[in-house]
Amino acid sequence: MIERPQRRVTGPILLGLALLLFALLAGCEREPQPYRLEGPIFGTGFHVTFYGDYDDEQLDRIEHSVKDALHRVDRLMSTYKPDSELSRFNQAAVGEPFELSPETAEVIREAIRVGDMSNGAFDVTVGSAVNLWGFGPDKHPDRVPSDDEIAEALKEVDYQALQLDGDTLTKTKPVYVDLSGIAKGYGVDAVARALDDLGVSRYLVEVGGEIRTRGSKPGEQPWRIAVEKPVSNERSVQRIIELDDSAVATSGDYRNYFESDGKRYSHTIDPRTGRPITHHLVSVTVITADCMTADALATAIDVMGPDAGFAMAERENLAVYLVVKTPEGFETRVSTAFQNYLKDSEEEDQS
């Protein structure tokens, strides 16, 4: 249920309401009111903050539209629901044309594009290798697979085996598609479209850490987003960025890993090798126009590492912020396109 502003009336708010009434009587435009909607989705949570002046009927319509958008993406692209569209495609025979919804086709098309851009660092068929290392829904005991097991899993990792013709998808060999590296961002975009269609012009949508914004906060203040410092034992801010009509996604391995014989294994699996990444890039933040693309690119660059990932960012004019672990602490690398999103008054990053 949407949290309405009048439910929390405190002393300062009462004063604010009095000032607001004065402004109305003076013929000024009414100050937009804050609203919040949140709940579970995709095995994580979502929250939407928006501003405006809405009656109960409009708020009910907004709430239903937001939840319908998220649940439709879940019904289409979940690998946990055996009757989802994606699960049915995964169960289809090799060579059998499968008609997708326009939404799933859009996500697959972008996944293939980012796969090509990153030379295979982003691959939505990496699921068999992820499961082998115990980071997927099948959850193996924490252990290091053998070379033979990895080689066997890699036989089913190849996004180029996906042939998309319009909305018709065909696999040319046995592959298992998992859209978890891009569908969450698409869910954010689906909510943003629903809000746009209803005329909501100031909002922030967040699903599992992926974010998209529209407009500004009251007073023409930008949405300020904190990039988390990549340490596993605390939550602190590495940097503040400012957004208007943009999307941001972050990928990192500093919270999800296991250790064996004193060695740490990241949950991020390189689809080209079938093994966890071993470089020292610990956090990637990407800003794009839509969250689906930001989500996929953050994963791709996380796999590629600081050098190849940064080179792609500059080559493709991507707004990318990297945090790299060094013996002296954390080093940041900021692409040219990302510079516009940093606060002019922001202090240097803390290492």
Coordinates of C-alpha atoms in Angstrom, one line a residue:
M1 CA 0.0 0.0 0.0
I2 CA 1.2 3.5 -0.8
E3 CA 2.4 5.6 2.1
R4 CA 0.5 8.9 1.9
P5 CA 2.1 12.0 3.4
Q6 CA -0.8 12.9 5.6
R7 CA -0.3 9.7 7.6
R8 CA 2.8 11.2 9.3
V9 CA 1.8 14.6 10.6
T10 CA 4.4 15.9 13.0
G11 CA 5.1 19.4 14.4
P12 CA 7.4 20.5 11.5
I13 CA 5.0 19.0 9.0
L14 CA 2.0 20.9 10.5
L15 CA 4.1 24.1 10.2
G16 CA 4.9 23.1 6.6
L17 CA 1.2 22.6 5.9
A18 CA 0.4 26.0 7.3
L19 CA 3.0 27.6 5.0
L20 CA 1.6 25.6 2.1
L21 CA -1.9 26.9 2.8
F22 CA -0.5 30.4 2.8
A23 CA 1.2 29.8 -0.5
L24 CA -2.0 28.5 -2.0
L25 CA -3.9 31.5 -0.8
A26 CA -1.2 33.7 -2.4
G27 CA -1.9 32.0 -5.7
C28 CA 1.3 29.9 -5.8
E29 CA 1.5 26.3 -7.1
R30 CA 1.1 23.6 -4.5
E31 CA 4.2 21.9 -3.3
P32 CA 4.4 18.2 -4.6
Q33 CA 3.7 15.7 -1.9
P34 CA 5.9 12.6 -1.3
Y35 CA 4.6 9.1 -1.6
R36 CA 6.2 5.7 -1.2
L37 CA 5.4 2.2 -2.4
E38 CA 7.4 -0.9 -1.6
G39 CA 7.2 -4.7 -1.5
P40 CA 8.9 -8.0 -2.4
I41 CA 9.7 -9.1 -6.0
F42 CA 12.2 -11.2 -7.9
G43 CA 13.5 -12.7 -4.6
T44 CA 14.5 -9.2 -3.4
G45 CA 12.5 -6.0 -2.9
F46 CA 11.3 -2.9 -4.7
H47 CA 10.6 0.6 -3.7
V48 CA 9.1 3.6 -5.5
T49 CA 9.3 7.1 -4.2
F50 CA 7.3 9.7 -6.2
Y51 CA 6.0 13.3 -5.8
G52 CA 2.8 14.9 -6.9
D53 CA -0.7 15.7 -5.8
Y54 CA -2.9 12.6 -6.2
D55 CA -6.3 11.5 -4.8
D56 CA -7.0 8.0 -3.5
E57 CA -8.3 6.8 -6.8
Q58 CA -5.2 7.9 -8.6
L59 CA -2.9 6.4 -6.0
D60 CA -4.8 3.1 -6.2
R61 CA -4.3 3.1 -10.0
I62 CA -0.5 3.9 -9.6
E63 CA -0.1 1.1 -7.0
H64 CA -1.9 -1.5 -9.2
S65 CA 0.0 -0.4 -12.3
V66 CA 3.4 -0.7 -10.6
K67 CA 2.7 -4.1 -9.1
D68 CA 1.2 -5.4 -12.4
A69 CA 4.3 -4.3 -14.3
L70 CA 6.6 -6.1 -11.9
H71 CA 4.6 -9.3 -11.7
R72 CA 4.3 -9.5 -15.5
V73 CA 8.1 -9.4 -15.8
D74 CA 8.3 -12.1 -13.1
R75 CA 5.7 -14.3 -14.9
L76 CA 7.6 -14.0 -18.2
M77 CA 11.2 -14.2 -17.2
S78 CA 11.5 -16.1 -13.9
T79 CA 13.6 -19.3 -13.9
Y80 CA 12.0 -20.3 -10.6
K81 CA 8.5 -20.5 -12.0
P82 CA 8.2 -23.7 -14.1
D83 CA 5.3 -22.2 -16.2
S84 CA 7.0 -18.9 -17.0
E85 CA 7.7 -18.0 -20.6
L86 CA 11.4 -18.3 -20.1
S87 CA 11.1 -21.7 -18.4
R88 CA 9.0 -23.0 -21.2
F89 CA 11.6 -21.9 -23.7
N90 CA 14.3 -23.6 -21.7
Q91 CA 12.2 -26.8 -21.9
A92 CA 11.7 -26.5 -25.6
A93 CA 13.6 -28.7 -28.0
V94 CA 16.7 -27.6 -29.9
G95 CA 15.7 -26.1 -33.2
E96 CA 12.1 -25.5 -32.2
P97 CA 11.0 -21.9 -32.9
F98 CA 9.4 -20.4 -29.8
E99 CA 7.2 -17.3 -30.0
L100 CA 8.1 -14.9 -27.2
S101 CA 6.2 -11.9 -25.8
P102 CA 7.5 -8.6 -27.0
E103 CA 8.9 -7.9 -23.5
T104 CA 11.1 -11.1 -23.3
A105 CA 12.2 -10.6 -26.9
E106 CA 13.3 -7.1 -26.1
V107 CA 15.4 -8.4 -23.2
I108 CA 16.9 -11.2 -25.2
R109 CA 17.8 -8.8 -28.0
E110 CA 19.6 -6.5 -25.6
A111 CA 21.4 -9.4 -24.0
I112 CA 22.7 -10.5 -27.3
R113 CA 23.8 -6.9 -28.2
V114 CA 25.7 -6.5 -24.9
G115 CA 27.2 -10.0 -25.4
D116 CA 28.6 -9.0 -28.7
M117 CA 29.8 -5.6 -27.4
S118 CA 31.7 -7.3 -24.5
N119 CA 33.1 -10.2 -26.6
G120 CA 31.1 -12.7 -24.7
A121 CA 31.7 -11.4 -21.2
F122 CA 28.0 -11.0 -20.8
D123 CA 26.2 -14.3 -21.6
V124 CA 22.7 -15.2 -20.5
T125 CA 23.4 -18.9 -21.0
V126 CA 26.1 -19.0 -18.3
G127 CA 23.7 -20.7 -15.8
S128 CA 25.2 -24.2 -16.0
A129 CA 28.6 -22.9 -15.0
V130 CA 27.1 -20.7 -12.2
N131 CA 25.2 -23.6 -10.8
L132 CA 28.3 -25.8 -10.9
W133 CA 30.1 -23.3 -8.6
G134 CA 27.1 -23.2 -6.2
F135 CA 25.9 -19.7 -7.0
G136 CA 22.7 -20.5 -8.8
P137 CA 19.3 -21.8 -7.7
D138 CA 20.5 -25.4 -7.6
K139 CA 23.0 -24.5 -4.8
H140 CA 25.8 -27.1 -4.6
P141 CA 27.9 -27.4 -1.4
D142 CA 30.8 -24.9 -1.5
R143 CA 33.6 -26.7 -3.3
V144 CA 35.8 -26.2 -6.3
P145 CA 34.7 -28.2 -9.4
S146 CA 37.1 -30.3 -11.4
D147 CA 38.4 -29.2 -14.8
D148 CA 36.3 -31.9 -16.4
E149 CA 33.2 -30.7 -14.7
I150 CA 33.9 -27.1 -15.9
A151 CA 34.6 -28.2 -19.5
E152 CA 31.3 -30.1 -19.5
A153 CA 29.4 -27.1 -18.2
L154 CA 30.9 -24.9 -20.8
K155 CA 29.4 -27.0 -23.6
E156 CA 26.1 -25.4 -22.6
V157 CA 27.4 -21.8 -22.4
D158 CA 27.0 -20.0 -25.7
Y159 CA 24.7 -17.0 -26.2
Q160 CA 25.4 -17.2 -29.9
A161 CA 23.3 -20.4 -30.0
L162 CA 20.3 -18.1 -29.5
Q163 CA 18.8 -17.0 -32.8
L164 CA 16.2 -14.3 -32.5
D165 CA 14.0 -13.4 -35.5
G166 CA 11.5 -10.8 -34.6
D167 CA 9.9 -12.2 -31.5
T168 CA 10.7 -15.8 -32.4
L169 CA 13.6 -17.4 -30.5
T170 CA 15.4 -20.6 -31.5
K171 CA 18.3 -22.4 -29.8
T172 CA 20.8 -24.2 -32.1
K173 CA 22.2 -26.4 -29.3
P174 CA 21.2 -27.2 -25.7
V175 CA 21.5 -24.0 -23.7
Y176 CA 19.8 -22.8 -20.6
V177 CA 18.9 -19.1 -20.5
D178 CA 18.9 -17.2 -17.2
L179 CA 18.0 -13.5 -17.5
S180 CA 18.9 -12.6 -13.8
G181 CA 21.7 -10.3 -15.0
I182 CA 19.4 -8.1 -17.0
A183 CA 15.7 -8.8 -16.1
K184 CA 15.8 -7.0 -12.8
G185 CA 16.9 -3.8 -14.6
Y186 CA 14.1 -4.4 -17.2
G187 CA 11.6 -4.6 -14.3
V188 CA 12.8 -1.2 -13.2
D189 CA 12.1 0.1 -16.7
A190 CA 8.7 -1.5 -16.8
V191 CA 7.7 0.3 -13.6
A192 CA 9.1 3.6 -15.1
R193 CA 7.0 3.1 -18.2
A194 CA 3.9 2.5 -16.1
L195 CA 4.5 5.7 -14.1
D196 CA 5.1 7.7 -17.3
D197 CA 1.8 6.4 -18.8
L198 CA 0.0 7.6 -15.7
G199 CA 1.6 11.1 -15.9
V200 CA 3.9 10.7 -12.8
S201 CA 6.8 12.9 -13.6
R202 CA 9.0 12.9 -10.5
Y203 CA 10.0 9.4 -9.3
L204 CA 12.7 7.1 -8.2
V205 CA 12.3 3.3 -8.8
E206 CA 14.6 0.8 -7.2
V207 CA 14.6 -3.0 -7.5
G208 CA 17.3 -4.9 -5.7
G209 CA 19.7 -2.0 -5.9
E210 CA 19.1 -1.1 -9.6
I211 CA 17.6 2.4 -10.0
R212 CA 15.9 4.7 -12.5
T213 CA 14.8 8.3 -11.9
R214 CA 12.6 10.8 -13.7
G215 CA 12.5 14.5 -13.1
S216 CA 13.7 16.0 -9.9
K217 CA 12.7 16.3 -6.3
P218 CA 10.8 19.4 -5.0
G219 CA 12.9 22.6 -5.3
E220 CA 14.4 21.2 -8.5
Q221 CA 16.8 19.2 -6.3
P222 CA 18.4 16.2 -8.2
W223 CA 18.0 12.6 -7.0
R224 CA 21.2 11.9 -5.1
I225 CA 22.4 8.2 -5.2
A226 CA 25.0 6.7 -3.0
V227 CA 27.5 4.3 -4.5
E228 CA 28.3 1.9 -1.7
K229 CA 31.9 1.3 -0.6
P230 CA 32.8 -2.2 -1.6
V231 CA 33.6 -3.8 1.8
S232 CA 31.8 -6.9 3.1
N233 CA 31.7 -6.1 6.8
E234 CA 30.0 -2.6 6.7
R235 CA 27.7 -0.4 4.7
S236 CA 29.3 3.0 3.9
V237 CA 29.3 5.5 1.0
Q238 CA 32.0 5.5 -1.6
R239 CA 30.6 8.4 -3.7
I240 CA 27.5 10.4 -4.3
I241 CA 26.1 10.8 -7.8
E242 CA 23.2 13.0 -9.1
L243 CA 20.6 11.8 -11.5
D244 CA 17.6 13.2 -13.4
D245 CA 16.2 11.1 -16.2
S246 CA 18.7 8.2 -15.9
A247 CA 19.2 4.7 -14.7
V248 CA 22.1 3.3 -12.6
A249 CA 23.2 -0.3 -11.9
T250 CA 26.0 -1.6 -9.7
S251 CA 27.7 -5.0 -9.8
G252 CA 30.3 -6.3 -7.4
D253 CA 31.6 -9.5 -5.8
Y254 CA 32.4 -8.2 -2.3
R255 CA 29.4 -9.8 -0.6
N256 CA 28.7 -13.1 -2.5
Y257 CA 31.6 -15.6 -2.5
F258 CA 33.0 -18.7 -0.8
E259 CA 36.4 -19.7 0.5
S260 CA 38.2 -23.0 0.0
D261 CA 41.7 -23.8 1.2
G262 CA 42.2 -20.2 2.0
K263 CA 41.3 -18.9 -1.5
R264 CA 38.3 -16.7 -2.1
Y265 CA 36.0 -17.5 -5.1
S266 CA 33.8 -14.8 -6.5
H267 CA 30.1 -15.4 -7.4
T268 CA 30.8 -13.7 -10.7
I269 CA 31.5 -16.4 -13.3
D270 CA 33.3 -15.6 -16.5
P271 CA 31.3 -17.3 -19.2
R272 CA 34.3 -17.6 -21.4
T273 CA 36.2 -19.7 -18.9
G274 CA 33.5 -21.2 -16.7
R275 CA 35.5 -20.0 -13.6
P276 CA 35.1 -17.1 -11.1
I277 CA 36.8 -13.9 -12.0
T278 CA 40.2 -13.4 -10.4
H279 CA 41.0 -9.7 -11.1
H280 CA 40.8 -7.0 -8.5
L281 CA 37.8 -5.0 -9.8
V282 CA 35.4 -5.1 -6.9
S283 CA 32.6 -2.7 -7.9
V284 CA 31.2 -1.4 -11.2
T285 CA 28.6 1.4 -11.4
V286 CA 27.1 2.1 -14.8
I287 CA 24.7 5.0 -15.8
T288 CA 22.6 4.7 -19.0
A289 CA 19.2 5.9 -20.2
D290 CA 17.5 2.6 -19.3
C291 CA 18.1 0.2 -16.4
M292 CA 18.0 -3.0 -18.5
T293 CA 21.2 -1.8 -20.3
A294 CA 22.9 -0.5 -17.2
D295 CA 22.2 -3.9 -15.5
A296 CA 23.7 -5.9 -18.3
L297 CA 26.7 -3.6 -18.8
A298 CA 27.6 -3.6 -15.1
T299 CA 27.7 -7.4 -15.2
A300 CA 29.8 -7.4 -18.4
I301 CA 32.4 -5.0 -17.1
D302 CA 32.6 -6.8 -13.8
V303 CA 33.6 -9.9 -15.7
M304 CA 35.9 -8.1 -18.1
G305 CA 38.0 -6.5 -15.3
P306 CA 39.3 -3.0 -14.7
D307 CA 41.5 -2.7 -17.8
A308 CA 39.3 -4.3 -20.5
G309 CA 36.2 -3.0 -18.9
F310 CA 37.4 0.6 -18.7
A311 CA 38.7 0.4 -22.3
M312 CA 35.2 -0.7 -23.5
A313 CA 33.6 2.2 -21.5
E314 CA 35.8 4.8 -23.2
R315 CA 35.4 3.2 -26.6
E316 CA 31.6 3.0 -26.3
N317 CA 31.2 6.3 -24.5
L318 CA 29.7 4.6 -21.4
A319 CA 29.3 6.4 -18.0
V320 CA 31.2 3.9 -15.8
Y321 CA 32.7 4.2 -12.3
L322 CA 35.1 1.5 -11.2
V323 CA 36.5 0.6 -7.8
V324 CA 39.6 -1.5 -7.9
K325 CA 41.3 -3.1 -4.8
T326 CA 45.1 -2.4 -4.5
P327 CA 47.6 -3.2 -1.8
E328 CA 47.3 0.4 -0.7
G329 CA 43.4 0.4 -0.6
F330 CA 40.7 1.2 -3.1
E331 CA 41.5 3.0 -6.4
T332 CA 38.7 4.6 -8.5
R333 CA 38.6 4.9 -12.3
V334 CA 36.0 7.2 -13.8
S335 CA 35.2 7.2 -17.5
T336 CA 34.9 10.5 -19.4
A337 CA 31.1 10.1 -19.7
F338 CA 30.7 9.5 -16.0
Q339 CA 32.2 12.9 -15.0
N340 CA 29.0 14.8 -15.6
Y341 CA 27.2 12.8 -12.8
L342 CA 29.7 13.7 -10.0
K343 CA 28.9 16.5 -7.7
D344 CA 31.2 19.5 -8.3
S345 CA 31.7 19.9 -4.6
E346 CA 32.2 16.3 -3.8
E347 CA 35.4 15.5 -1.9
E348 CA 37.9 13.0 -3.2
D349 CA 36.9 9.3 -2.7
Q350 CA 38.0 7.8 0.6
S351 CA 40.4 4.8 0.2

